[in-house]
Amino acid sequence: MSQLYENPKYYEIAFSFRDIPAEVDVFEECFKHFSRIPVKSVLELGCGNSPHMEALIKRGYQYNGLDLSKAMLEYSRQKAMQINAKVNLIHGNMVDFSLKEPVDFVFVALGSLYVKSTPELITHFNSVSRTLKRGGLYLLDWCIQFNLASGGGETWEIKRDEIHVKTTVSCRTINPVEQTVEETIIIEVNDNGKCQTIIGKDIKRDIYPQEFLCFISAFKDFEFVGWWNNWNLKNN
Ligand SMILES: C[S@@+](CC[C@H](N)C(=O)[O-])C[C@H]1O[C@@H](n2cnc3c(N)ncnc32)[C@H](O)[C@@H]1O
């Protein structure tokens, strides 16, 4: 398990640049246009600190989150307690999982589709198929590689209260045939003068657009409904 996910508070600051209510607006637009069933319950895979949880609960949805990191789940549990919300937080692996009750909507945010190989990808989709009610939507945010370049790296800085977090994300190819990449996230923290560097490394299998379409069309349980850019359904 990546060291980064043992530090939910700093992770949360590092990735707090998103407009979460606007992203939840897009979820609801998708429910309206593409879900064939009414949406009451949602499941976030790789939920981590569950950034969308509060907005979803406030809009009346029942929230389920699944994650491999106990520290992240505990952090989400505390956040739910603070707003007196009843949520279902599950310790599990998104590659192979099942829930007691199927849900109406499943999503993965911020490219958090942690599968390392094609067999794992197949097992993952079979798990989602078991978990999602027929006619429900599965939304993947930033999980398909439209830009194939690896390397580079992106850096940004965010300050919250007296905590300053500098984040650098980079990616390098491990095996081009197996399409595996190593994603490195470095966060440099200055928490009220106490400095530390936290490094998170994860291996992922890249998924390219055309192979994704082939993959989905081979799955009898799934139908492709579309892809869009920058959380805007008019932008594809
Ligand atoms: C980049 S964070 C995303 C957290 C949150 N969903 C968000 O949008 O900010 C990725 C999360 O995926 C979790 N994770 C990594 N591999 C996993 C796996 N195989 N199964 C379940 N969760 C996993 C990590 O523990 C971490 O909390």
XYZ file of C-alpha atoms and ligand atoms in Angstrom:
263
model
C 0.000 0.000 0.000
C 1.318 3.406 -1.017
C 2.711 5.516 1.856
C 0.646 8.417 0.546
C -2.623 6.748 1.522
C -1.462 6.415 5.138
C -1.662 10.234 5.301
C -5.272 11.128 4.403
C -5.177 14.682 5.744
C -2.253 15.688 3.520
C -3.650 13.733 0.561
C -6.904 15.651 0.955
C -5.156 19.031 0.847
C -2.979 17.973 -2.101
C -6.003 17.043 -4.236
C -8.420 19.704 -3.010
C -8.215 21.705 -6.267
C -11.358 20.035 -7.640
C -14.818 21.598 -7.821
C -16.638 18.734 -6.099
C -20.212 20.174 -6.235
C -19.737 20.740 -9.991
C -18.561 17.114 -10.398
C -21.620 15.888 -8.485
C -23.771 18.068 -10.804
C -22.272 16.089 -13.707
C -23.061 12.784 -11.952
C -26.684 13.936 -11.714
C -26.739 15.023 -15.371
C -25.484 11.524 -16.261
C -28.202 9.920 -14.103
C -30.805 11.973 -15.969
C -29.507 11.201 -19.457
C -28.085 7.695 -19.214
C -29.246 5.781 -16.165
C -32.087 3.413 -16.904
C -32.903 3.139 -13.212
C -33.552 5.768 -10.540
C -30.377 6.447 -8.537
C -30.568 6.229 -4.764
C -27.393 4.374 -3.804
C -23.853 5.021 -5.047
C -20.546 3.180 -4.682
C -17.144 4.857 -5.016
C -14.258 2.495 -5.747
C -10.897 3.644 -4.349
C -12.906 6.151 -2.304
C -9.933 7.213 -0.151
C -10.944 10.310 1.786
C -14.331 10.262 -0.028
C -14.290 13.823 -1.396
C -17.736 13.463 -3.015
C -19.374 11.821 0.004
C -20.772 14.904 1.732
C -22.204 16.466 -1.438
C -23.816 13.157 -2.418
C -25.324 12.652 1.055
C -26.664 16.227 1.091
C -28.399 15.500 -2.206
C -30.082 12.426 -0.732
C -27.935 9.551 -2.002
C -26.838 6.603 0.107
C -23.015 6.479 -0.013
C -20.871 3.335 -0.136
C -17.083 3.581 -0.418
C -14.539 0.807 -0.966
C -10.809 1.203 -0.388
C -7.705 -0.819 0.344
C -6.323 1.689 2.868
C -7.658 1.406 6.421
C -6.280 4.881 7.221
C -8.253 6.419 4.352
C -11.426 4.572 5.375
C -11.053 5.716 8.983
C -10.628 9.312 7.787
C -13.842 9.007 5.710
C -15.626 7.447 8.694
C -14.686 10.473 10.836
C -15.920 12.855 8.124
C -19.246 10.989 7.937
C -19.575 11.114 11.748
C -19.050 14.876 11.719
C -22.118 15.307 9.511
C -24.104 12.547 11.290
C -24.320 10.538 8.092
C -24.836 6.802 7.904
C -22.446 5.447 5.267
C -21.106 2.053 4.293
C -17.288 2.041 4.132
C -15.765 -1.226 3.020
C -12.196 -2.452 3.296
C -11.578 -4.269 0.016
C -9.733 -4.539 -3.267
C -11.411 -3.000 -6.312
C -9.958 -5.757 -8.491
C -12.243 -8.388 -6.964
C -15.078 -7.438 -4.654
C -18.772 -7.860 -3.958
C -21.338 -6.009 -1.867
C -24.231 -7.431 0.164
C -26.704 -5.240 -1.756
C -26.257 -4.091 -5.363
C -26.124 -0.322 -5.965
C -27.598 2.047 -8.581
C -24.392 3.870 -9.578
C -20.659 3.058 -9.383
C -17.828 5.531 -9.932
C -14.042 5.844 -9.825
C -12.625 9.361 -9.370
C -9.273 10.925 -10.210
C -7.878 8.064 -12.287
C -8.040 5.647 -9.354
C -8.561 2.483 -11.394
C -5.871 0.344 -9.765
C -5.591 -2.717 -11.985
C -2.177 -4.018 -12.981
C -2.973 -6.407 -15.830
C -5.600 -7.448 -18.362
C -6.827 -10.385 -16.213
C -7.246 -7.931 -13.301
C -9.183 -5.548 -15.541
C -11.543 -8.385 -16.547
C -12.004 -9.446 -12.903
C -12.686 -5.804 -11.991
C -15.414 -5.407 -14.618
C -16.982 -8.704 -13.530
C -17.033 -7.371 -9.944
C -18.708 -4.122 -11.068
C -21.229 -6.138 -13.074
C -22.136 -8.163 -9.930
C -22.427 -4.987 -7.840
C -24.325 -2.659 -10.158
C -28.056 -3.078 -10.716
C -29.082 -3.768 -14.306
C -29.529 -0.436 -16.116
C -27.197 1.392 -13.698
C -24.239 3.526 -14.744
C -20.515 3.003 -14.203
C -18.554 6.292 -14.464
C -14.765 6.355 -14.809
C -13.030 9.687 -14.243
C -9.593 10.084 -15.875
C -9.058 6.335 -16.195
C -8.502 6.106 -19.982
C -5.188 7.356 -21.424
C -6.043 9.809 -24.178
C -2.549 11.339 -23.938
C -0.028 8.585 -24.363
C 3.077 10.484 -23.291
C 4.569 9.246 -20.037
C 7.213 10.968 -17.936
C 6.869 14.711 -17.638
C 5.455 15.518 -14.274
C 3.150 18.142 -12.912
C 3.628 20.188 -9.747
C 1.235 22.379 -7.784
C 1.037 23.881 -4.303
C -1.908 24.320 -1.940
C -2.022 25.951 1.477
C -4.798 25.233 3.963
C -4.714 26.802 7.424
C -1.031 26.548 8.362
C -0.359 23.439 6.259
C 1.482 23.922 2.999
C 1.521 20.982 0.544
C 3.539 20.798 -2.675
C 2.528 17.896 -4.923
C 4.391 16.400 -7.875
C 2.854 13.657 -10.022
C 4.820 11.746 -12.648
C 4.538 8.532 -14.591
C 7.022 6.179 -16.259
C 6.506 3.173 -18.462
C 7.409 -0.157 -16.861
C 6.478 -2.561 -19.634
C 5.142 -1.232 -22.959
C 3.789 -4.632 -24.022
C 1.843 -5.152 -20.825
C 1.013 -1.397 -20.821
C 2.130 -1.053 -17.226
C 3.218 2.290 -15.804
C 4.514 3.408 -12.437
C 2.758 6.472 -11.083
C 4.721 8.466 -8.491
C 3.105 11.071 -6.284
C 5.433 13.091 -4.070
C 3.970 15.414 -1.494
C 6.228 17.806 0.389
C 4.472 18.922 3.540
C 5.173 21.845 5.827
C 2.719 21.418 8.710
C 3.170 24.399 11.014
C 6.933 24.293 10.473
C 7.245 20.484 10.653
C 8.497 19.322 7.238
C 8.279 15.879 5.669
C 8.219 14.305 2.211
C 5.755 11.524 1.484
C 6.220 9.373 -1.610
C 3.483 7.224 -3.092
C 4.143 4.724 -5.883
C 1.570 2.597 -7.695
C 1.680 0.325 -10.712
C -1.229 0.609 -13.124
C -2.143 -0.921 -16.440
C -2.772 1.837 -18.991
C -6.065 1.641 -20.864
C -6.193 3.221 -24.307
C -9.396 4.547 -25.903
C -9.860 2.111 -28.788
C -8.966 -0.996 -26.760
C -11.438 0.193 -24.114
C -14.232 0.272 -26.727
C -13.290 -3.253 -27.910
C -13.073 -4.448 -24.321
C -16.502 -3.067 -23.415
C -18.164 -4.407 -26.565
C -16.882 -7.884 -25.633
C -18.639 -7.650 -22.263
C -22.285 -8.597 -22.658
C -23.146 -6.845 -19.375
C -21.875 -3.385 -20.399
C -22.777 -0.852 -23.047
C -20.651 2.204 -23.840
C -22.628 5.452 -23.526
C -19.932 8.073 -24.182
C -16.905 10.005 -22.991
C -16.409 13.664 -22.234
C -13.690 16.108 -21.235
C -13.271 18.268 -18.151
C -16.522 17.365 -16.431
C -18.600 18.859 -19.244
C -21.073 16.672 -21.125
C -20.988 19.110 -24.064
C -17.233 18.611 -24.412
C -16.153 15.413 -26.223
C -5.856 8.826 -5.833
S -6.723 8.217 -4.393
C -8.376 8.702 -4.795
C -9.218 9.008 -3.604
C -10.564 9.620 -3.938
N -11.374 8.709 -4.704
C -10.433 10.929 -4.684
O -11.145 11.118 -5.672
O -9.657 11.797 -4.270
C -6.704 6.495 -4.714
C -7.316 5.632 -3.643
O -7.405 4.308 -4.162
C -7.070 3.388 -3.138
N -6.626 2.131 -3.756
C -5.462 1.854 -4.381
N -5.461 0.599 -4.863
C -6.675 0.071 -4.521
C -7.288 -1.195 -4.743
N -6.658 -2.159 -5.413
N -8.534 -1.395 -4.268
C -9.188 -0.411 -3.579
N -8.651 0.803 -3.347
C -7.419 1.048 -3.813
C -6.014 4.087 -2.320
O -5.934 3.551 -1.019
C -6.517 5.533 -2.363
O -7.320 5.818 -1.260
